[in-house]
mmCIF file of C-alpha atoms in Angstrom:
data_model
loop_
_atom_site.group_PDB
_atom_site.id
_atom_site.type_symbol
_atom_site.label_atom_id
_atom_site.label_comp_id
_atom_site.label_asym_id
_atom_site.label_seq_id
_atom_site.Cartn_x
_atom_site.Cartn_y
_atom_site.Cartn_z
ATOM 1 C CA MET M 1 0.005 -0.202 0.158
ATOM 2 C CA ARG M 2 0.910 3.688 -0.418
ATOM 3 C CA ILE M 3 -0.043 5.319 3.072
ATOM 4 C CA ALA M 4 0.831 8.946 4.161
ATOM 5 C CA ILE M 5 0.873 9.408 7.958
ATOM 6 C CA VAL M 6 0.148 13.186 8.939
ATOM 7 C CA ALA M 7 1.593 13.328 12.491
ATOM 8 C CA GLU M 8 0.492 16.202 14.890
ATOM 9 C CA SER M 9 3.784 15.394 16.745
ATOM 10 C CA PHE M 10 6.797 13.521 15.844
ATOM 11 C CA LEU M 11 10.509 12.858 16.378
ATOM 12 C CA PRO M 12 12.612 14.012 18.171
ATOM 13 C CA LEU M 13 9.688 14.583 20.783
ATOM 14 C CA MET M 14 9.001 11.230 22.086
ATOM 15 C CA ASN M 15 5.425 11.004 23.468
ATOM 16 C CA GLY M 16 2.450 8.414 23.167
ATOM 17 C CA VAL M 17 1.635 9.785 19.678
ATOM 18 C CA THR M 18 5.082 9.394 18.443
ATOM 19 C CA HIS M 19 5.356 5.994 20.054
ATOM 20 C CA SER M 20 2.496 4.710 18.100
ATOM 21 C CA ILE M 21 3.655 5.908 14.655
ATOM 22 C CA LEU M 22 7.043 4.457 15.318
ATOM 23 C CA ARG M 23 5.227 1.092 16.067
ATOM 24 C CA VAL M 24 3.156 1.259 12.983
ATOM 25 C CA LEU M 25 6.310 2.406 10.979
ATOM 26 C CA ASP M 26 7.994 -0.838 12.115
ATOM 27 C CA HIS M 27 5.063 -2.873 10.709
ATOM 28 C CA LEU M 28 4.490 -1.091 7.542
ATOM 29 C CA GLN M 29 8.244 -1.543 6.589
ATOM 30 C CA GLU M 30 8.245 -4.886 7.493
ATOM 31 C CA ARG M 31 5.122 -5.459 4.987
ATOM 32 C CA GLY M 32 6.737 -3.466 2.371
ATOM 33 C CA ASP M 33 4.433 -0.682 2.110
ATOM 34 C CA GLU M 34 5.568 2.886 0.826
ATOM 35 C CA VAL M 35 5.073 5.504 3.590
ATOM 36 C CA LEU M 36 5.618 9.244 3.674
ATOM 37 C CA VAL M 37 5.119 10.964 7.193
ATOM 38 C CA ILE M 38 4.336 14.671 7.356
ATOM 39 C CA ALA M 39 5.077 16.293 10.259
ATOM 40 C CA PRO M 40 6.126 19.614 12.007
ATOM 41 C CA SER M 41 9.878 20.711 12.003
ATOM 42 C CA ALA M 42 11.654 23.900 12.740
ATOM 43 C CA HIS M 43 12.908 23.966 9.339
ATOM 44 C CA ASP M 44 11.055 24.545 6.086
ATOM 45 C CA GLY M 45 11.580 21.459 3.653
ATOM 46 C CA GLU M 46 13.680 19.646 6.215
ATOM 47 C CA ALA M 47 13.624 15.937 5.043
ATOM 48 C CA ASP M 48 14.962 12.689 6.660
ATOM 49 C CA GLU M 49 13.944 8.988 6.734
ATOM 50 C CA VAL M 50 12.508 7.086 9.743
ATOM 51 C CA LYS M 51 12.352 3.271 9.478
ATOM 52 C CA GLY M 52 12.059 3.176 5.876
ATOM 53 C CA ALA M 53 9.423 6.216 5.676
ATOM 54 C CA GLU M 54 10.272 9.398 4.049
ATOM 55 C CA VAL M 55 9.599 12.368 6.423
ATOM 56 C CA HIS M 56 8.370 15.794 4.929
ATOM 57 C CA ARG M 57 8.613 18.224 7.513
ATOM 58 C CA LEU M 58 6.656 21.774 7.789
ATOM 59 C CA PRO M 59 8.096 24.834 9.349
ATOM 60 C CA SER M 60 6.502 25.188 12.786
ATOM 61 C CA VAL M 61 6.532 27.026 16.306
ATOM 62 C CA PRO M 62 7.073 25.869 19.554
ATOM 63 C CA LEU M 63 4.015 25.466 21.834
ATOM 64 C CA ALA M 64 3.916 28.319 24.450
ATOM 65 C CA GLY M 65 4.844 26.797 27.887
ATOM 66 C CA TYR M 66 6.034 23.586 26.201
ATOM 67 C CA THR M 67 8.697 24.746 23.912
ATOM 68 C CA ASN M 68 9.944 20.967 22.780
ATOM 69 C CA VAL M 69 6.100 20.584 21.127
ATOM 70 C CA ARG M 70 6.136 22.322 17.678
ATOM 71 C CA VAL M 71 3.021 23.368 16.061
ATOM 72 C CA ALA M 72 2.918 23.257 12.037
ATOM 73 C CA LEU M 73 2.438 26.393 10.178
ATOM 74 C CA GLY M 74 0.822 26.903 6.842
ATOM 75 C CA GLY M 75 -2.571 26.369 5.371
ATOM 76 C CA VAL M 76 -4.506 23.662 3.772
ATOM 77 C CA TYR M 77 -2.978 24.395 0.261
ATOM 78 C CA ARG M 78 0.498 23.408 1.485
ATOM 79 C CA VAL M 79 -0.680 19.864 2.723
ATOM 80 C CA LYS M 80 -2.682 19.262 -0.283
ATOM 81 C CA ARG M 81 0.061 19.758 -2.898
ATOM 82 C CA ILE M 82 2.266 17.624 -0.921
ATOM 83 C CA LEU M 83 -0.491 14.932 -0.758
ATOM 84 C CA ALA M 84 -1.267 15.496 -4.517
ATOM 85 C CA GLU M 85 2.447 14.795 -5.478
ATOM 86 C CA TYR M 86 2.793 11.685 -3.385
ATOM 87 C CA ALA M 87 -0.589 10.314 -4.455
ATOM 88 C CA PRO M 88 -1.245 8.104 -1.244
ATOM 89 C CA GLU M 89 -4.040 5.334 -1.230
ATOM 90 C CA VAL M 90 -4.847 6.313 2.215
ATOM 91 C CA VAL M 91 -4.285 9.234 4.738
ATOM 92 C CA HIS M 92 -3.632 8.218 8.729
ATOM 93 C CA LEU M 93 -4.149 10.916 10.615
ATOM 94 C CA ALA M 94 -2.386 10.565 13.886
ATOM 95 C CA SER M 95 -3.927 12.722 16.660
ATOM 96 C CA PRO M 96 -5.028 15.407 14.353
ATOM 97 C CA PHE M 97 -5.888 18.748 15.606
ATOM 98 C CA VAL M 98 -3.830 21.692 13.856
ATOM 99 C CA LEU M 99 -1.771 20.100 11.164
ATOM 100 C CA GLY M 100 -4.429 17.203 11.119
ATOM 101 C CA TRP M 101 -7.180 19.722 10.463
ATOM 102 C CA ARG M 102 -5.571 20.839 7.479
ATOM 103 C CA ALA M 103 -4.713 17.123 6.320
ATOM 104 C CA ALA M 104 -8.314 16.183 6.547
ATOM 105 C CA GLN M 105 -9.499 19.044 4.604
ATOM 106 C CA ALA M 106 -6.803 18.580 1.717
ATOM 107 C CA ALA M 107 -7.451 14.965 1.654
ATOM 108 C CA SER M 108 -11.029 15.352 1.281
ATOM 109 C CA GLN M 109 -10.516 17.856 -1.502
ATOM 110 C CA LEU M 110 -8.521 15.248 -3.312
ATOM 111 C CA GLY M 111 -10.979 12.429 -2.794
ATOM 112 C CA ILE M 112 -8.183 10.524 -0.604
ATOM 113 C CA PRO M 113 -9.791 8.474 2.262
ATOM 114 C CA THR M 114 -8.566 9.138 5.723
ATOM 115 C CA VAL M 115 -8.262 7.112 8.954
ATOM 116 C CA ALA M 116 -8.265 9.687 11.638
ATOM 117 C CA VAL M 117 -6.866 8.056 15.164
ATOM 118 C CA TYR M 118 -8.316 9.836 18.056
ATOM 119 C CA GLN M 119 -5.702 9.686 20.713
ATOM 120 C CA THR M 120 -5.578 13.090 22.718
ATOM 121 C CA GLU M 121 -8.320 14.569 24.623
ATOM 122 C CA VAL M 122 -7.124 18.128 23.495
ATOM 123 C CA PRO M 123 -10.474 20.031 24.748
ATOM 124 C CA GLY M 124 -10.271 18.215 28.318
ATOM 125 C CA TYR M 125 -6.727 19.954 28.545
ATOM 126 C CA ALA M 126 -8.297 23.733 28.378
ATOM 127 C CA ALA M 127 -9.326 23.485 31.859
ATOM 128 C CA ARG M 128 -6.062 22.076 33.122
ATOM 129 C CA TYR M 129 -4.481 24.695 31.496
ATOM 130 C CA GLY M 130 -6.363 27.547 32.878
ATOM 131 C CA VAL M 131 -8.158 28.405 29.731
ATOM 132 C CA PRO M 132 -11.638 26.782 30.057
ATOM 133 C CA PHE M 133 -13.267 29.264 27.477
ATOM 134 C CA LEU M 134 -11.578 27.282 24.869
ATOM 135 C CA GLU M 135 -12.891 24.090 25.353
ATOM 136 C CA ASN M 136 -16.011 24.448 23.336
ATOM 137 C CA TRP M 137 -13.983 25.776 20.314
ATOM 138 C CA ALA M 138 -11.600 22.636 20.691
ATOM 139 C CA TRP M 139 -14.495 20.447 20.636
ATOM 140 C CA ASN M 140 -15.747 22.279 17.601
ATOM 141 C CA ARG M 141 -12.375 21.453 16.058
ATOM 142 C CA VAL M 142 -12.431 17.857 17.043
ATOM 143 C CA GLU M 143 -16.015 17.202 15.427
ATOM 144 C CA ASN M 144 -14.963 18.795 12.265
ATOM 145 C CA ILE M 145 -12.214 16.656 11.871
ATOM 146 C CA HIS M 146 -13.866 13.640 12.618
ATOM 147 C CA LEU M 147 -17.069 14.218 10.432
ATOM 148 C CA LEU M 148 -14.583 14.614 7.529
ATOM 149 C CA ALA M 149 -12.801 11.459 8.391
ATOM 150 C CA THR M 150 -13.766 8.390 6.231
ATOM 151 C CA ARG M 151 -13.253 6.195 9.428
ATOM 152 C CA THR M 152 -12.302 7.465 13.000
ATOM 153 C CA LEU M 153 -10.480 4.827 15.355
ATOM 154 C CA VAL M 154 -10.276 5.288 19.402
ATOM 155 C CA PRO M 155 -8.347 3.403 21.754
ATOM 156 C CA SER M 156 -11.010 3.066 24.639
ATOM 157 C CA THR M 157 -14.778 2.487 25.319
ATOM 158 C CA PHE M 158 -14.490 5.696 26.936
ATOM 159 C CA ALA M 159 -13.358 7.386 23.894
ATOM 160 C CA LEU M 160 -15.725 5.559 21.798
ATOM 161 C CA ASN M 161 -18.881 6.655 23.702
ATOM 162 C CA GLN M 162 -17.566 10.402 24.011
ATOM 163 C CA LEU M 163 -17.043 10.747 20.361
ATOM 164 C CA ARG M 164 -20.498 8.928 19.504
ATOM 165 C CA GLY M 165 -22.132 11.053 22.197
ATOM 166 C CA ARG M 166 -21.028 14.032 20.296
ATOM 167 C CA GLY M 167 -22.535 12.805 17.026
ATOM 168 C CA ILE M 168 -19.156 11.736 15.393
ATOM 169 C CA PRO M 169 -20.373 8.557 13.300
ATOM 170 C CA ARG M 170 -17.964 5.877 11.687
ATOM 171 C CA VAL M 171 -16.107 5.497 14.757
ATOM 172 C CA GLN M 172 -14.638 2.255 15.552
ATOM 173 C CA MET M 173 -12.344 0.772 18.223
ATOM 174 C CA TRP M 174 -8.370 0.390 17.923
ATOM 175 C CA ARG M 175 -6.655 -0.230 20.818
ATOM 176 C CA ARG M 176 -2.849 0.271 21.494
ATOM 177 C CA GLY M 177 -0.288 -2.602 21.238
ATOM 178 C CA VAL M 178 2.542 -3.175 23.727
ATOM 179 C CA ASP M 179 5.989 -4.544 23.532
ATOM 180 C CA THR M 180 5.844 -7.896 25.738
ATOM 181 C CA ALA M 181 9.223 -8.846 25.285
ATOM 182 C CA ARG M 182 10.590 -5.266 26.267
ATOM 183 C CA PHE M 183 8.305 -4.914 29.085
ATOM 184 C CA SER M 184 8.522 -7.894 31.352
ATOM 185 C CA PRO M 185 8.815 -9.151 35.050
ATOM 186 C CA GLU M 186 12.274 -10.309 33.967
ATOM 187 C CA LYS M 187 13.690 -6.994 33.651
ATOM 188 C CA ARG M 188 13.167 -6.466 37.531
ATOM 189 C CA ASP M 189 16.666 -5.311 38.813
ATOM 190 C CA ASP M 190 17.592 -5.633 42.457
ATOM 191 C CA GLY M 191 20.612 -3.279 41.943
ATOM 192 C CA TRP M 192 18.023 -0.705 40.580
ATOM 193 C CA ARG M 193 15.891 -1.069 43.507
ATOM 194 C CA ALA M 194 18.622 -0.715 46.020
ATOM 195 C CA ALA M 195 19.799 2.731 44.596
ATOM 196 C CA VAL M 196 16.375 4.294 44.634
ATOM 197 C CA ALA M 197 15.151 2.678 47.861
ATOM 198 C CA PRO M 198 18.160 1.832 50.041
ATOM 199 C CA ASN M 199 16.132 0.968 52.858
ATOM 200 C CA GLY M 200 13.991 -1.447 51.339
ATOM 201 C CA GLU M 201 11.114 0.631 50.881
ATOM 202 C CA ARG M 202 8.191 -0.451 48.496
ATOM 203 C CA ILE M 203 8.632 1.557 45.502
ATOM 204 C CA ILE M 204 5.569 3.488 43.974
ATOM 205 C CA GLY M 205 6.213 4.548 40.638
ATOM 206 C CA TYR M 206 4.793 7.112 37.774
ATOM 207 C CA VAL M 207 5.880 7.088 34.608
ATOM 208 C CA GLY M 208 5.090 9.725 31.822
ATOM 209 C CA ARG M 209 5.129 13.287 30.766
ATOM 210 C CA LEU M 210 5.497 16.088 33.678
ATOM 211 C CA ALA M 211 2.960 18.335 32.378
ATOM 212 C CA VAL M 212 -0.173 19.654 33.763
ATOM 213 C CA GLU M 213 -2.712 17.521 32.202
ATOM 214 C CA LYS M 214 -1.179 14.606 33.805
ATOM 215 C CA GLN M 215 -1.834 15.813 37.344
ATOM 216 C CA VAL M 216 1.412 14.278 38.715
ATOM 217 C CA GLU M 217 1.176 16.831 41.629
ATOM 218 C CA ASP M 218 -1.901 14.705 42.926
ATOM 219 C CA LEU M 219 0.697 12.144 44.041
ATOM 220 C CA ALA M 220 1.426 14.581 47.027
ATOM 221 C CA ALA M 221 -1.436 12.648 48.658
ATOM 222 C CA LEU M 222 0.872 9.723 49.133
ATOM 223 C CA SER M 223 3.302 11.984 51.175
ATOM 224 C CA GLY M 224 4.333 10.239 54.645
ATOM 225 C CA MET M 225 3.082 6.721 53.750
ATOM 226 C CA PRO M 226 5.288 4.191 55.647
ATOM 227 C CA ASN M 227 8.121 2.131 54.450
ATOM 228 C CA THR M 228 7.667 3.418 50.728
ATOM 229 C CA ARG M 229 9.596 5.363 48.073
ATOM 230 C CA LEU M 230 8.118 7.499 45.396
ATOM 231 C CA VAL M 231 9.657 7.626 42.056
ATOM 232 C CA ILE M 232 8.958 9.869 38.978
ATOM 233 C CA VAL M 233 10.151 8.792 35.715
ATOM 234 C CA GLY M 234 9.943 11.369 32.934
ATOM 235 C CA ASP M 235 10.339 14.817 32.045
ATOM 236 C CA GLY M 236 8.499 18.037 31.002
ATOM 237 C CA PRO M 237 7.604 21.508 31.909
ATOM 238 C CA GLN M 238 6.498 20.890 35.330
ATOM 239 C CA ARG M 239 9.454 19.224 36.663
ATOM 240 C CA THR M 240 10.951 22.029 38.866
ATOM 241 C CA ALA M 241 7.382 22.658 40.278
ATOM 242 C CA LEU M 242 6.982 18.817 41.002
ATOM 243 C CA GLU M 243 10.391 18.501 42.640
ATOM 244 C CA THR M 244 9.557 21.513 44.886
ATOM 245 C CA ALA M 245 5.773 19.819 45.704
ATOM 246 C CA LEU M 246 7.347 16.182 45.923
ATOM 247 C CA PRO M 247 10.505 16.813 47.894
ATOM 248 C CA ARG M 248 11.165 13.228 49.102
ATOM 249 C CA ALA M 249 10.510 11.604 45.482
ATOM 250 C CA VAL M 250 13.289 10.324 43.279
ATOM 251 C CA PHE M 251 13.291 11.970 39.778
ATOM 252 C CA THR M 252 15.134 9.956 37.202
ATOM 253 C CA GLY M 253 14.493 12.286 34.206
ATOM 254 C CA PHE M 254 13.390 10.803 30.770
ATOM 255 C CA LEU M 255 14.473 7.064 30.508
ATOM 256 C CA GLY M 256 13.968 5.103 27.400
ATOM 257 C CA GLY M 257 14.611 1.677 26.011
ATOM 258 C CA GLU M 258 16.166 -0.835 28.249
ATOM 259 C CA GLU M 259 16.405 1.539 30.958
ATOM 260 C CA LEU M 260 12.758 2.347 31.085
ATOM 261 C CA ALA M 261 12.175 -1.367 30.907
ATOM 262 C CA ARG M 262 14.302 -1.883 34.091
ATOM 263 C CA ALA M 263 12.740 0.846 35.752
ATOM 264 C CA VAL M 264 9.041 0.030 35.193
ATOM 265 C CA ALA M 265 9.720 -3.868 36.139
ATOM 266 C CA SER M 266 11.451 -2.821 39.350
ATOM 267 C CA LEU M 267 8.514 -0.703 40.613
ATOM 268 C CA ASP M 268 6.174 -2.452 43.303
ATOM 269 C CA LEU M 269 3.149 -0.334 42.141
ATOM 270 C CA PHE M 270 2.311 1.950 39.308
ATOM 271 C CA VAL M 271 0.005 4.978 39.998
ATOM 272 C CA HIS M 272 -1.290 7.307 37.340
ATOM 273 C CA PRO M 273 -3.621 10.324 38.405
ATOM 274 C CA GLY M 274 -4.289 11.885 35.227
ATOM 275 C CA GLU M 275 -7.952 11.978 34.339
ATOM 276 C CA PHE M 276 -7.587 12.788 30.368
ATOM 277 C CA GLU M 277 -6.037 9.821 29.050
ATOM 278 C CA THR M 278 -7.860 8.263 26.013
ATOM 279 C CA PHE M 279 -5.788 5.222 26.530
ATOM 280 C CA CYS M 280 -2.639 5.226 28.803
ATOM 281 C CA GLN M 281 0.161 3.240 27.437
ATOM 282 C CA THR M 282 2.220 3.579 30.505
ATOM 283 C CA ILE M 283 -0.316 1.679 32.161
ATOM 284 C CA GLN M 284 -0.280 -1.224 29.949
ATOM 285 C CA GLU M 285 3.568 -1.093 29.967
ATOM 286 C CA ALA M 286 3.457 -1.629 33.821
ATOM 287 C CA MET M 287 1.001 -4.333 33.397
ATOM 288 C CA ALA M 288 3.317 -6.124 31.055
ATOM 289 C CA SER M 289 5.883 -5.707 33.439
ATOM 290 C CA GLY M 290 4.089 -7.413 36.144
ATOM 291 C CA VAL M 291 3.442 -4.171 38.249
ATOM 292 C CA PRO M 292 -0.430 -3.693 39.494
ATOM 293 C CA VAL M 293 -1.651 -0.222 38.888
ATOM 294 C CA VAL M 294 -3.641 2.180 40.755
ATOM 295 C CA ALA M 295 -5.350 4.991 38.348
ATOM 296 C CA THR M 296 -8.368 7.341 37.976
ATOM 297 C CA GLY M 297 -11.489 5.786 37.035
ATOM 298 C CA ARG M 298 -11.765 8.032 33.816
ATOM 299 C CA GLY M 299 -10.890 7.492 30.333
ATOM 300 C CA GLY M 300 -8.492 4.636 28.910
ATOM 301 C CA PRO M 301 -7.754 3.269 32.473
ATOM 302 C CA LEU M 302 -11.397 1.984 32.610
ATOM 303 C CA ASP M 303 -10.577 -0.587 30.150
ATOM 304 C CA LEU M 304 -7.151 -1.608 31.326
ATOM 305 C CA VAL M 305 -7.564 -1.855 34.910
ATOM 306 C CA GLU M 306 -9.976 -4.432 36.298
ATOM 307 C CA ASN M 307 -10.874 -3.684 39.976
ATOM 308 C CA SER M 308 -9.678 -6.005 42.649
ATOM 309 C CA ARG M 309 -7.742 -8.053 39.904
ATOM 310 C CA THR M 310 -5.290 -6.244 38.267
ATOM 311 C CA GLY M 311 -5.187 -3.029 40.418
ATOM 312 C CA TRP M 312 -7.485 -0.553 41.608
ATOM 313 C CA LEU M 313 -9.378 2.405 40.202
ATOM 314 C CA TYR M 314 -10.390 5.530 42.320
ATOM 315 C CA GLU M 315 -13.259 8.350 41.353
ATOM 316 C CA PRO M 316 -11.584 11.244 39.829
ATOM 317 C CA GLY M 317 -10.484 13.774 42.566
ATOM 318 C CA ASP M 318 -10.703 11.612 45.366
ATOM 319 C CA LEU M 319 -7.237 11.464 46.568
ATOM 320 C CA SER M 320 -7.884 9.915 49.901
ATOM 321 C CA ALA M 321 -9.018 6.981 48.077
ATOM 322 C CA MET M 322 -6.092 7.041 45.916
ATOM 323 C CA ARG M 323 -3.919 6.838 48.989
ATOM 324 C CA ALA M 324 -6.232 4.012 50.385
ATOM 325 C CA ARG M 325 -5.926 1.872 47.410
ATOM 326 C CA VAL M 326 -1.918 2.389 47.356
ATOM 327 C CA GLN M 327 -1.939 1.482 50.937
ATOM 328 C CA ASP M 328 -3.797 -1.648 50.394
ATOM 329 C CA LEU M 329 -1.276 -2.881 47.609
ATOM 330 C CA VAL M 330 1.795 -1.817 49.180
ATOM 331 C CA GLY M 331 0.739 -3.307 52.668
ATOM 332 C CA ASP M 332 -0.137 -6.630 51.511
ATOM 333 C CA ASP M 333 2.904 -8.648 49.737
ATOM 334 C CA ALA M 334 0.336 -11.676 48.797
ATOM 335 C CA LYS M 335 -2.341 -9.622 47.107
ATOM 336 C CA ARG M 336 0.413 -7.379 45.414
ATOM 337 C CA ARG M 337 1.754 -10.529 44.063
ATOM 338 C CA ALA M 338 -1.508 -11.703 42.989
ATOM 339 C CA PHE M 339 -2.521 -8.625 41.258
ATOM 340 C CA ALA M 340 0.595 -8.247 39.567
ATOM 341 C CA ALA M 341 0.201 -11.738 38.059
ATOM 342 C CA ALA M 342 -3.271 -11.192 36.759
ATOM 343 C CA ALA M 343 -1.994 -7.667 35.243
ATOM 344 C CA HIS M 344 0.725 -9.465 33.375
ATOM 345 C CA ALA M 345 -1.477 -12.193 31.977
ATOM 346 C CA SER M 346 -4.022 -9.708 31.013
ATOM 347 C CA VAL M 347 -1.874 -7.825 28.369
ATOM 348 C CA GLN M 348 -0.058 -10.780 26.586
ATOM 349 C CA ASP M 349 -2.419 -10.723 23.404
ATOM 350 C CA ARG M 350 -2.156 -6.975 22.966
ATOM 351 C CA THR M 351 1.218 -7.155 20.935
ATOM 352 C CA TRP M 352 1.994 -4.617 18.274
ATOM 353 C CA PRO M 353 2.048 -6.668 15.548
ATOM 354 C CA VAL M 354 -1.593 -7.909 16.271
ATOM 355 C CA LEU M 355 -2.697 -4.438 16.612
ATOM 356 C CA CYS M 356 -0.881 -3.050 13.475
ATOM 357 C CA THR M 357 -2.595 -5.999 11.375
ATOM 358 C CA GLU M 358 -6.048 -4.530 12.668
ATOM 359 C CA LEU M 359 -4.776 -1.220 11.518
ATOM 360 C CA VAL M 360 -4.026 -2.316 7.936
ATOM 361 C CA GLN M 361 -7.366 -3.957 7.655
ATOM 362 C CA HIS M 362 -8.865 -0.519 8.820
ATOM 363 C CA TYR M 363 -6.629 1.238 5.871
ATOM 364 C CA ARG M 364 -8.148 -1.592 3.460
ATOM 365 C CA ASP M 365 -11.701 -1.097 4.591
ATOM 366 C CA VAL M 366 -11.770 2.727 3.577
ATOM 367 C CA LEU M 367 -10.206 2.392 0.095
ATOM 368 C CA PRO M 368 -13.264 2.149 -1.947
ATOM 369 C CA ALA M 369 -15.033 4.540 0.223
ATOM 370 C CA VAL M 370 -15.370 8.381 -0.683
ATOM 371 C CA PRO M 371 -15.303 10.644 2.373
ATOM 372 C CA GLU M 372 -18.943 11.708 2.902
ATOM 373 C CA THR M 373 -19.901 15.607 2.848
ATOM 374 C CA PRO M 374 -20.217 16.825 6.740
ATOM 375 C CA GLN M 375 -23.120 18.323 7.752
ATOM 376 C CA LYS M 376 -21.816 19.894 10.964
ATOM 377 C CA ILE M 377 -18.736 21.790 9.596
ATOM 378 C CA SER M 378 -18.955 25.207 11.222
ATOM 379 C CA ARG M 379 -17.990 28.458 9.578
ATOM 380 C CA ALA M 380 -15.349 29.114 12.143
ATOM 381 C CA GLY M 381 -13.964 25.577 11.725
ATOM 382 C CA ALA M 382 -13.822 25.884 7.847
ATOM 383 C CA ALA M 383 -12.407 29.281 7.952
ATOM 384 C CA SER M 384 -9.378 28.100 10.279
#
């Protein structure tokens, strides 16, 4: 197949969107498909190759307050010209919002089918970032994109119901894969554990970006819990503030590859307090590593964590419940081991090859389709 992937964010920024694209590129390269990635860059016309795919970079500017995130500049015509020249059979819109909106319009005008992957709850971020008045505008943009798409793929039941509830048609489920060889209980490292918890404390970990929407500051509710050590793996604009808010925590900074796999497997418990996860890949990686999870009961974690078997969910905002759930597991070695074994078993059939095979079938399904004329495109959306 000949595929164009329009990436709202891409290398060198590593996040959930980039990670998913890289796994998809691995699979498409193995199949022998031809792939073009269109992504933001600081330099107009900059080109490179990643995993056999040509990458066309568009000029961009840094996002205010998060300088390593780039927002692509330019209009629909620029993207339309690139797509017309490349002539893909299908366009994959990866977490579309700014660049993806232009690509959705360009592909529609060219008659190229699109598969839009809803991966980031951008409207929900608005209130967390102190601009709640932008939430309705952001939802309007999301609706316009997915009304125009030939097919929308969502990673969780919560996201499926969320988009269908907003009148988005042609929505189907496509979850995320996990590398069960890389993330494994066998990577547990007693030396690493001794370095971060020299007194043998139970290690409670968070892995992810240190950004406002992740609500990492909620982990302050675990302060003073006996015989525990909090470890924060990741980096981001909130790191300095979080180091002040969580003075006894160990901050490792960004870890990747085998370093990350070793750190995750060496945890006793994984906690994720964010309420705006459409999926939450780090939860799945923790479970593959044989680590039980405590997470907020909203979004993607609702599908991933089974209460009283693979971990615990708590009501959003109920931090006393979060603390009680954490205490329940760090204080009971037998229960924690049982949850860990169940968590590990629950993700063994969710490998990336299986999920990417499903994705290719979604591509095939839309090939003969012609994008429908949307009924809900607003004047504001059409003009932007």
